[in-house]
Tab-separated table of C-alpha atoms and ligand atoms in Angstrom:
chain	number	residue	atom	x	y	z
A	1	MET	CA	26.671	-42.597	9.096
A	2	VAL	CA	27.764	-39.269	7.619
A	3	ASN	CA	30.073	-37.005	9.616
A	4	VAL	CA	29.487	-33.288	9.476
A	5	ALA	CA	31.229	-30.265	10.980
A	6	VAL	CA	29.639	-27.010	12.083
A	7	MET	CA	31.895	-23.950	11.856
A	8	GLY	CA	30.608	-21.345	14.319
A	9	HIS	CA	28.567	-21.684	17.496
A	10	GLY	CA	26.850	-18.313	17.665
A	11	VAL	CA	23.102	-17.743	17.368
A	12	VAL	CA	22.663	-19.797	14.192
A	13	GLY	CA	25.378	-22.395	14.878
A	14	SER	CA	23.961	-23.272	18.290
A	15	GLY	CA	20.542	-23.606	16.622
A	16	VAL	CA	22.003	-25.999	14.036
A	17	ALA	CA	23.510	-28.185	16.771
A	18	GLU	CA	20.263	-28.050	18.760
A	19	ILE	CA	18.107	-29.138	15.802
A	20	LEU	CA	20.526	-31.854	14.642
A	21	LEU	CA	20.685	-33.321	18.157
A	22	THR	CA	17.039	-32.983	19.248
A	23	HIS	CA	15.599	-34.179	15.922
A	24	ALA	CA	18.354	-36.737	15.271
A	25	GLU	CA	16.022	-39.653	14.671
A	26	SER	CA	13.600	-38.009	12.256
A	27	ILE	CA	16.470	-36.279	10.430
A	28	SER	CA	18.269	-39.616	9.951
A	29	ARG	CA	15.071	-41.080	8.588
A	30	LYS	CA	14.709	-38.249	6.076
A	31	ALA	CA	18.394	-38.257	5.106
A	32	LYS	CA	18.446	-42.076	4.986
A	33	GLU	CA	21.714	-41.825	6.959
A	34	GLU	CA	22.604	-41.056	10.546
A	35	ILE	CA	24.092	-37.552	10.678
A	36	ASN	CA	26.862	-37.214	13.240
A	37	ILE	CA	28.304	-33.857	14.288
A	38	LYS	CA	32.002	-34.692	14.499
A	39	TYR	CA	33.350	-31.187	15.134
A	40	ILE	CA	32.104	-27.751	16.086
A	41	LEU	CA	34.614	-25.010	15.338
A	42	ASP	CA	34.632	-21.968	17.613
A	43	LEU	CA	37.398	-19.990	19.311
A	44	ARG	CA	35.337	-19.611	22.486
A	45	ASP	CA	34.992	-22.249	25.224
A	46	PHE	CA	31.617	-23.911	25.683
A	47	GLU	CA	31.635	-26.021	28.826
A	48	GLY	CA	28.741	-27.894	30.362
A	49	LEU	CA	26.911	-28.661	27.107
A	50	SER	CA	25.917	-32.255	26.332
A	51	TYR	CA	28.127	-31.929	23.229
A	52	SER	CA	31.077	-29.974	24.710
A	53	ASP	CA	33.438	-32.766	23.594
A	54	LYS	CA	32.880	-31.885	19.923
A	55	PHE	CA	34.426	-28.406	20.075
A	56	THR	CA	37.708	-27.568	18.403
A	57	LYS	CA	39.504	-24.276	17.820
A	58	ASP	CA	41.526	-25.733	14.941
A	59	PHE	CA	40.099	-25.563	11.399
A	60	ARG	CA	42.765	-28.036	10.192
A	61	LYS	CA	41.049	-30.829	12.131
A	62	ILE	CA	37.994	-30.367	9.912
A	63	ALA	CA	39.789	-29.653	6.652
A	64	ASP	CA	42.179	-32.603	6.994
A	65	ASP	CA	39.627	-35.155	8.183
A	66	ASP	CA	38.464	-37.164	5.145
A	67	GLU	CA	35.590	-38.581	7.190
A	68	VAL	CA	33.916	-35.143	7.279
A	69	LEU	CA	31.798	-34.983	4.142
A	70	VAL	CA	29.559	-31.989	4.850
A	71	VAL	CA	30.506	-28.709	6.518
A	72	ALA	CA	28.094	-26.003	7.724
A	73	GLU	CA	29.664	-22.538	7.771
A	74	VAL	CA	27.704	-20.295	10.152
A	75	MET	CA	30.482	-17.983	11.329
A	76	GLY	CA	29.486	-14.963	9.237
A	77	GLY	CA	31.774	-12.420	7.566
A	78	VAL	CA	33.901	-12.976	4.470
A	79	HIS	CA	37.178	-13.737	6.254
A	80	PRO	CA	38.169	-16.335	7.255
A	81	ALA	CA	34.898	-17.961	6.096
A	82	TYR	CA	35.873	-17.674	2.406
A	83	ASP	CA	39.221	-19.460	2.809
A	84	TYR	CA	37.675	-22.183	4.953
A	85	VAL	CA	34.741	-22.791	2.588
A	86	LYS	CA	36.992	-22.779	-0.474
A	87	GLU	CA	39.380	-25.294	1.050
A	88	CYS	CA	36.541	-27.602	2.112
A	89	LEU	CA	35.045	-27.535	-1.415
A	90	LEU	CA	38.455	-28.152	-3.000
A	91	LYS	CA	38.886	-31.148	-0.698
A	92	GLY	CA	35.616	-32.657	-1.911
A	93	LYS	CA	33.402	-31.701	1.035
A	94	SER	CA	29.959	-30.228	0.415
A	95	VAL	CA	29.387	-26.921	2.171
A	96	VAL	CA	26.217	-25.209	3.355
A	97	THR	CA	26.143	-21.672	4.697
A	98	SER	CA	23.851	-19.001	6.114
A	99	ASN	CA	26.459	-16.360	5.306
A	100	LYS	CA	24.926	-13.864	2.867
A	101	GLU	CA	27.985	-11.630	2.986
A	102	LEU	CA	30.095	-14.515	1.704
A	103	VAL	CA	27.613	-15.623	-0.971
A	104	ALA	CA	27.031	-12.055	-2.206
A	105	ALA	CA	30.801	-11.460	-2.445
A	106	LYS	CA	32.033	-14.850	-3.686
A	107	GLY	CA	28.990	-16.895	-4.753
A	108	ALA	CA	29.881	-17.331	-8.441
A	109	GLU	CA	33.437	-18.413	-7.626
A	110	LEU	CA	32.413	-20.870	-4.900
A	111	LEU	CA	29.650	-22.366	-7.061
A	112	LYS	CA	32.212	-22.950	-9.805
A	113	ILE	CA	34.643	-24.613	-7.382
A	114	ALA	CA	31.808	-26.808	-6.086
A	115	GLN	CA	30.909	-27.762	-9.673
A	116	ASP	CA	34.532	-28.565	-10.569
A	117	ASN	CA	34.863	-30.769	-7.496
A	118	ASN	CA	31.483	-32.453	-7.919
A	119	VAL	CA	30.187	-31.356	-4.527
A	120	ASN	CA	27.366	-29.098	-3.412
A	121	PHE	CA	27.427	-25.524	-2.169
A	122	LEU	CA	24.015	-24.632	-0.736
A	123	PHE	CA	22.909	-21.447	1.040
A	124	GLU	CA	19.140	-21.470	1.539
A	125	ALA	CA	19.520	-19.756	4.945
A	126	SER	CA	21.326	-16.772	3.411
A	127	VAL	CA	18.071	-15.202	2.189
A	128	GLY	CA	14.862	-15.071	4.189
A	129	GLY	CA	16.072	-17.072	7.211
A	130	GLY	CA	13.634	-19.961	7.579
A	131	ILE	CA	11.679	-19.208	4.393
A	132	PRO	CA	12.213	-21.694	1.569
A	133	VAL	CA	12.881	-19.362	-1.362
A	134	LEU	CA	16.156	-20.166	-3.163
A	135	ARG	CA	15.414	-23.860	-3.652
A	136	PRO	CA	11.828	-23.215	-4.888
A	137	MET	CA	13.181	-20.557	-7.263
A	138	ALA	CA	15.904	-22.851	-8.634
A	139	GLN	CA	13.776	-25.996	-8.775
A	140	CYS	CA	10.001	-25.437	-8.655
A	141	MET	CA	10.177	-22.309	-10.831
A	142	ALA	CA	12.889	-23.660	-13.157
A	143	ALA	CA	10.553	-23.474	-16.159
A	144	ASN	CA	10.299	-19.680	-15.867
A	145	GLU	CA	12.302	-16.715	-17.028
A	146	MET	CA	12.353	-14.477	-13.941
A	147	THR	CA	11.643	-10.825	-14.647
A	148	GLU	CA	11.392	-9.135	-11.250
A	149	ILE	CA	12.031	-9.937	-7.589
A	150	SER	CA	11.144	-7.720	-4.666
A	151	GLY	CA	10.627	-8.093	-0.992
A	152	ILE	CA	11.173	-7.335	2.632
A	153	LEU	CA	14.521	-9.000	3.194
A	154	ASN	CA	15.665	-7.874	6.628
A	155	GLY	CA	13.934	-8.976	9.808
A	156	THR	CA	15.619	-6.458	12.108
A	157	THR	CA	14.564	-3.382	10.137
A	158	ASN	CA	11.087	-4.755	9.552
A	159	PHE	CA	10.797	-5.350	13.300
A	160	ILE	CA	11.987	-1.777	14.012
A	161	LEU	CA	9.656	-0.184	11.442
A	162	THR	CA	6.723	-2.237	12.733
A	163	LYS	CA	7.400	-1.032	16.302
A	164	MET	CA	7.636	2.571	15.056
A	165	VAL	CA	4.375	2.290	13.090
A	166	LYS	CA	2.256	0.307	15.524
A	167	GLU	CA	3.666	1.274	18.941
A	168	ASN	CA	5.205	4.673	18.261
A	169	LEU	CA	8.494	3.390	19.713
A	170	SER	CA	11.721	5.237	19.014
A	171	PHE	CA	14.217	3.763	16.567
A	172	ASP	CA	16.782	3.116	19.353
A	173	THR	CA	14.350	1.295	21.651
A	174	ALA	CA	13.142	-0.918	18.833
A	175	LEU	CA	16.717	-1.689	17.698
A	176	LYS	CA	17.679	-2.737	21.233
A	177	MET	CA	14.666	-5.086	21.331
A	178	ALA	CA	15.695	-6.634	17.994
A	179	GLN	CA	19.247	-7.166	19.259
A	180	ASP	CA	18.001	-8.774	22.491
A	181	LEU	CA	15.895	-11.168	20.418
A	182	GLY	CA	18.954	-12.232	18.387
A	183	TYR	CA	17.700	-10.826	15.059
A	184	ALA	CA	20.346	-8.194	14.451
A	185	GLU	CA	23.728	-8.751	12.829
A	186	ARG	CA	26.856	-8.517	15.013
A	187	ASN	CA	27.164	-4.956	13.798
A	188	PRO	CA	23.636	-3.451	13.584
A	189	ASP	CA	24.803	-1.022	10.883
A	190	ALA	CA	24.602	-3.918	8.433
A	191	ASP	CA	20.872	-4.120	9.127
A	192	VAL	CA	19.849	-0.495	9.603
A	193	LEU	CA	21.971	0.879	6.735
A	194	GLY	CA	20.539	-1.669	4.307
A	195	HIS	CA	23.746	-3.676	3.682
A	196	ASP	CA	22.244	-6.988	4.797
A	197	ALA	CA	19.190	-6.530	2.550
A	198	CYS	CA	21.570	-5.491	-0.240
A	199	ARG	CA	23.504	-8.769	0.021
A	200	LYS	CA	20.233	-10.682	-0.117
A	201	ILE	CA	18.912	-8.859	-3.200
A	202	CYS	CA	22.290	-9.545	-4.862
A	203	ILE	CA	21.841	-13.277	-4.200
A	204	LEU	CA	18.233	-13.251	-5.419
A	205	ALA	CA	19.175	-11.320	-8.565
A	206	ALA	CA	22.085	-13.677	-9.275
A	207	LEU	CA	19.936	-16.761	-8.877
A	208	GLY	CA	16.952	-15.261	-10.694
A	209	PHE	CA	18.771	-13.724	-13.650
A	210	GLY	CA	21.837	-16.005	-13.858
A	211	LYS	CA	24.706	-13.560	-13.334
A	212	HIS	CA	26.523	-12.495	-10.175
A	213	VAL	CA	25.603	-9.084	-8.768
A	214	TYR	CA	28.158	-7.545	-6.425
A	215	PRO	CA	26.969	-5.452	-3.445
A	216	GLU	CA	29.191	-2.577	-4.644
A	217	GLN	CA	26.992	-2.370	-7.783
A	218	VAL	CA	23.787	-1.886	-5.806
A	219	LYS	CA	22.689	1.339	-4.160
A	220	ALA	CA	21.484	0.607	-0.627
A	221	THR	CA	19.726	3.103	1.613
A	222	GLY	CA	18.773	2.158	5.158
A	223	ILE	CA	16.105	3.269	7.591
A	224	THR	CA	18.086	5.562	9.918
A	225	GLU	CA	16.580	8.728	8.409
A	226	ILE	CA	12.958	7.582	8.722
A	227	THR	CA	11.030	9.669	11.240
A	228	LEU	CA	7.715	9.125	13.008
A	229	GLU	CA	6.419	12.103	10.963
A	230	ASP	CA	7.123	10.243	7.698
A	231	VAL	CA	5.403	7.171	9.139
A	232	ASP	CA	2.364	9.336	9.930
A	233	TYR	CA	2.287	11.082	6.517
A	234	ALA	CA	2.547	7.719	4.802
A	235	ASP	CA	-0.386	6.423	6.826
A	236	LYS	CA	-2.530	9.438	5.895
A	237	LEU	CA	-1.716	8.912	2.202
A	238	GLY	CA	-2.650	5.212	2.430
A	239	TYR	CA	0.854	3.722	2.664
A	240	VAL	CA	3.162	1.924	5.120
A	241	ILE	CA	6.950	2.471	5.122
A	242	LYS	CA	8.966	-0.712	4.532
A	243	LEU	CA	12.598	-1.432	3.640
A	244	ILE	CA	12.338	-2.906	0.150
A	245	GLY	CA	14.893	-4.848	-1.863
A	246	HIS	CA	14.091	-4.807	-5.564
A	247	CYS	CA	15.635	-6.106	-8.770
A	248	ALA	CA	14.272	-6.430	-12.291
A	249	LYS	CA	15.417	-7.063	-15.829
A	250	LEU	CA	15.561	-3.968	-18.037
A	251	ASP	CA	15.138	-3.762	-21.817
A	252	ASN	CA	18.843	-3.004	-22.409
A	253	ASP	CA	20.266	-6.369	-21.191
A	254	LYS	CA	21.000	-4.742	-17.859
A	255	ILE	CA	19.179	-5.090	-14.577
A	256	THR	CA	18.146	-2.678	-11.869
A	257	ALA	CA	18.855	-3.636	-8.268
A	258	ALA	CA	18.461	-1.457	-5.179
A	259	VAL	CA	17.482	-1.352	-1.526
A	260	TYR	CA	15.516	1.587	-0.142
A	261	PRO	CA	12.854	2.477	2.392
A	262	ALA	CA	9.648	2.868	0.391
A	263	LEU	CA	6.040	3.832	0.837
A	264	VAL	CA	4.075	0.654	0.131
A	265	PRO	CA	0.327	1.014	-0.528
A	266	LYS	CA	-1.840	-0.627	2.103
A	267	SER	CA	-3.393	-2.687	-0.715
A	268	ASN	CA	0.007	-4.290	-1.514
A	269	MET	CA	0.570	-7.559	0.380
A	270	LEU	CA	4.058	-6.460	1.447
A	271	SER	CA	2.462	-3.729	3.598
A	272	GLY	CA	1.027	-6.423	5.881
A	273	VAL	CA	4.364	-8.174	6.461
A	274	ASN	CA	5.262	-7.207	10.023
A	275	ASP	CA	7.757	-7.792	12.828
A	276	VAL	CA	10.633	-10.140	11.974
A	277	TYR	CA	8.725	-11.650	9.051
A	278	ASN	CA	10.159	-11.362	5.539
A	279	ALA	CA	8.422	-11.802	2.206
A	280	VAL	CA	9.840	-12.269	-1.271
A	281	VAL	CA	7.740	-11.828	-4.418
A	282	VAL	CA	9.208	-13.518	-7.494
A	283	LYS	CA	7.717	-12.825	-10.910
A	284	GLY	CA	8.176	-15.619	-13.428
A	285	ASP	CA	6.973	-15.372	-17.029
A	286	ALA	CA	4.861	-18.496	-16.618
A	287	THR	CA	3.789	-18.244	-12.976
A	288	ASP	CA	3.416	-14.454	-12.647
A	289	ASP	CA	3.858	-13.414	-8.992
A	290	VAL	CA	4.782	-16.074	-6.426
A	291	MET	CA	5.113	-14.930	-2.813
A	292	PHE	CA	7.279	-16.543	-0.122
A	293	TYR	CA	6.600	-15.510	3.470
A	294	GLY	CA	7.955	-16.447	6.897
A	295	LYS	CA	10.411	-15.639	9.651
A	296	GLY	CA	13.442	-13.990	8.094
A	297	ALA	CA	15.748	-14.008	11.117
A	298	GLY	CA	16.295	-15.709	14.447
A	299	LYS	CA	18.097	-18.764	15.735
A	300	LEU	CA	15.791	-21.659	14.927
A	301	PRO	CA	14.183	-20.378	11.676
A	302	THR	CA	17.646	-19.777	10.185
A	303	ALA	CA	19.052	-23.030	11.601
A	304	SER	CA	16.081	-24.855	10.066
A	305	ALA	CA	17.228	-23.812	6.589
A	306	VAL	CA	20.870	-24.733	7.331
A	307	VAL	CA	19.902	-28.198	8.574
A	308	ALA	CA	17.660	-28.756	5.533
A	309	ASP	CA	20.676	-27.985	3.326
A	310	ILE	CA	22.825	-30.422	5.340
A	311	ILE	CA	20.187	-33.119	4.804
A	312	ASP	CA	20.086	-32.290	1.089
A	313	CYS	CA	23.883	-32.617	0.855
A	314	VAL	CA	23.829	-35.946	2.702
A	315	LYS	CA	21.172	-37.226	0.288
A	316	HIS	CA	23.185	-36.031	-2.710
A	317	LEU	CA	26.755	-36.931	-1.828
A	318	LYS	CA	27.410	-38.227	-5.310
A	319	THR	CA	25.257	-35.872	-7.371
A	320	ARG	CA	25.093	-32.114	-7.734
A	321	LYS	CA	21.998	-30.048	-7.059
A	322	TYR	CA	21.274	-27.617	-9.863
A	323	LEU	CA	22.345	-24.250	-8.510
A	324	PHE	CA	24.616	-22.051	-10.543
A	325	TRP	CA	25.199	-18.567	-11.916
A	326	GLU	CA	27.875	-16.895	-14.013
A	327	ASP	CA	30.367	-14.338	-12.855
A	328	GLY	CA	29.158	-10.736	-12.997
A	329	ASP	CA	30.319	-7.795	-15.063
A	330	GLN	CA	30.905	-4.156	-14.404
A	331	ASN	CA	28.133	-2.704	-16.576
A	332	TYR	CA	25.397	-5.162	-15.685
A	333	VAL	CA	23.538	-3.044	-13.105
A	334	GLU	CA	21.962	0.211	-14.327
A	335	ALA	CA	22.691	3.309	-12.238
A	336	GLN	CA	19.728	3.910	-9.956
A	337	GLU	CA	19.289	7.523	-11.144
A	338	ASN	CA	18.428	6.237	-14.641
A	339	VAL	CA	15.666	3.936	-13.452
A	340	PRO	CA	11.975	4.959	-13.515
A	341	THR	CA	10.461	5.318	-10.053
A	342	ARG	CA	7.907	7.199	-8.020
A	343	LEU	CA	8.996	9.502	-5.187
A	344	TYR	CA	7.453	10.736	-1.935
A	345	VAL	CA	8.702	14.266	-1.268
A	346	ARG	CA	8.357	16.178	2.013
A	347	LEU	CA	8.935	19.924	1.964
A	348	THR	CA	8.981	22.754	4.471
A	349	ASP	CA	7.031	25.607	2.947
A	350	ALA	CA	7.337	28.703	5.125
A	351	ASP	CA	4.897	30.900	3.193
A	352	ASN	CA	2.455	28.192	2.033
A	353	SER	CA	3.217	28.900	-1.620
A	354	VAL	CA	4.477	25.602	-2.917
A	355	ALA	CA	1.274	23.640	-3.614
A	356	PRO	CA	0.468	25.433	-6.920
A	357	GLN	CA	4.125	25.029	-8.029
A	358	ILE	CA	3.948	21.282	-7.325
A	359	LYS	CA	0.854	20.962	-9.504
A	360	ALA	CA	2.436	23.028	-12.271
A	361	ILE	CA	5.703	21.046	-12.316
A	362	PHE	CA	4.549	17.507	-11.459
A	363	GLY	CA	0.991	17.554	-12.855
A	364	ASP	CA	-2.472	18.040	-11.400
A	365	ASP	CA	-2.859	14.403	-10.469
A	366	VAL	CA	-0.051	14.149	-7.868
A	367	LYS	CA	-1.158	12.950	-4.422
A	368	LEU	CA	-0.681	15.989	-2.217
A	369	LEU	CA	-1.152	16.497	1.506
A	370	ASN	CA	-0.603	19.932	3.029
A	371	ASN	CA	-1.014	21.640	6.356
A	372	THR	CA	-1.008	18.435	8.403
A	373	VAL	CA	2.054	19.816	10.155
A	374	ALA	CA	2.324	23.614	10.007
A	375	ASN	CA	4.412	24.721	7.020
A	376	GLU	CA	4.936	21.243	5.612
A	377	VAL	CA	3.719	19.704	2.370
A	378	VAL	CA	4.131	16.144	1.176
A	379	PHE	CA	3.336	14.704	-2.228
A	380	ILE	CA	3.826	11.555	-4.273
A	381	THR	CA	4.943	11.938	-7.887
A	382	ASN	CA	3.984	9.964	-10.947
A	383	VAL	CA	6.535	7.478	-12.341
A	384	GLU	CA	9.525	9.056	-14.105
A	385	VAL	CA	13.271	8.457	-14.336
A	386	GLU	CA	14.691	9.221	-10.872
A	387	LYS	CA	17.142	11.930	-11.924
A	388	ASP	CA	14.370	13.757	-13.831
A	389	LEU	CA	12.189	13.721	-10.738
A	390	LEU	CA	15.030	15.059	-8.585
A	391	ASN	CA	15.713	17.824	-11.132
A	392	LYS	CA	12.063	18.835	-10.926
A	393	VAL	CA	12.194	18.876	-7.118
A	394	GLU	CA	15.125	21.312	-7.377
A	395	LYS	CA	12.962	23.708	-9.397
A	396	LEU	CA	10.517	24.235	-6.514
A	397	GLN	CA	11.011	27.742	-5.066
A	398	ASN	CA	10.844	29.054	-1.488
A	399	CYS	CA	10.829	25.665	0.185
A	400	LYS	CA	13.279	23.129	1.633
A	401	VAL	CA	13.346	19.393	1.011
A	402	ALA	CA	12.964	17.545	4.351
A	403	ALA	CA	12.802	13.992	2.925
A	404	THR	CA	12.539	12.036	-0.317
A	405	LEU	CA	11.609	8.372	-0.300
A	406	HIS	CA	10.598	5.894	-2.953
A	407	ALA	CA	6.966	4.903	-3.334
A	408	ILE	CA	5.925	1.621	-4.953
A	409	ASP	CA	2.596	0.408	-6.360
B	1	LIG	N1	20.120	-9.587	10.647
B	1	LIG	C1	19.390	-10.340	9.690
B	1	LIG	C2	17.955	-9.856	9.663
B	1	LIG	C3	19.465	-11.786	10.054
B	1	LIG	O1	17.577	-9.122	10.587
B	1	LIG	O2	17.219	-10.147	8.743
B	1	LIG	C4	18.944	-12.712	9.023
B	1	LIG	O3	19.620	-12.608	7.820
């Protein structure tokens, strides 16, 4: 029998307990050991559960109990999760976590501590909820050099955008629905401002390219400025608006990494990823594009990934899984303004004079849509370095910029 502790009994933690208890027999068979939840750490009281006797409010009980060999951290946030996880690893316990904020902030350091102490630190649930993506990247795609990773990495915002596109619902109504369904973070700003997707692209970039990427190095733009008009323009131009996380290797030993709402062509598979579903496209030099798709948020999908990591730790108590990246450095991520991109630009054009200027400055082949809404013009540029595109937009006379968004191919 292997004793485990679960730190946190919120949405994900309660799902972990539920899966471990309801599937106890089949999980033991797969782990080749009975897995016993010895403690559940939470400051709140949970009475009347079949496992109420397992709760403790005292982290020391877990840290100081040598019988606990695997700890699942599902509390969220960096503090006190970081101190707890670090201490558990230093004491020779393997740790699994769903906490992307922690992994994005401290992943390289915690992986090193795990390596030094010959234990495992696994975090499959931190990206893509129930989608297997980190383990397939690290193991099944190990023969590849990764060159680019992109995807829809946040279930809450994808749910909101889908409701706006398909049901014409307001942003606030759709956000409330996502919160009621348990998809949103404790603070919804982390979802709607792009911070959650930013943490996930940092983790994917670190795993894919081998060096830590800190969230502070990555420009993240959320979906709060997206209007139903932009959704409609995008549709008319043959696109769907999605919140995209993207990272890629550049020629100068740096990488680009960013999160932004983008127009995605209807022919691109990411345009068909709806509701709480996430998708991650990983380009390897041998495989080319590999796509991972599934539920990116929610109690049981996320708990599924946490429990799989617990099983993996139990099966590898004396060996380390290969999962590692180096610490980051300050100049590793190129400033977003220096990266080539394509922009969607929406202008108010009081005297209907801007269309010829757009053609003259951006070229005859730009995709242009005018007079759908009185006095408005939208167009999609060709690919150029972002700051050059924005300088060109500034040259347009007698008009006002109402929105600029990225557009991908
Ligand atoms: N709030 C996150 C999301 C949860 O909506 O994707 C899963 O990481």
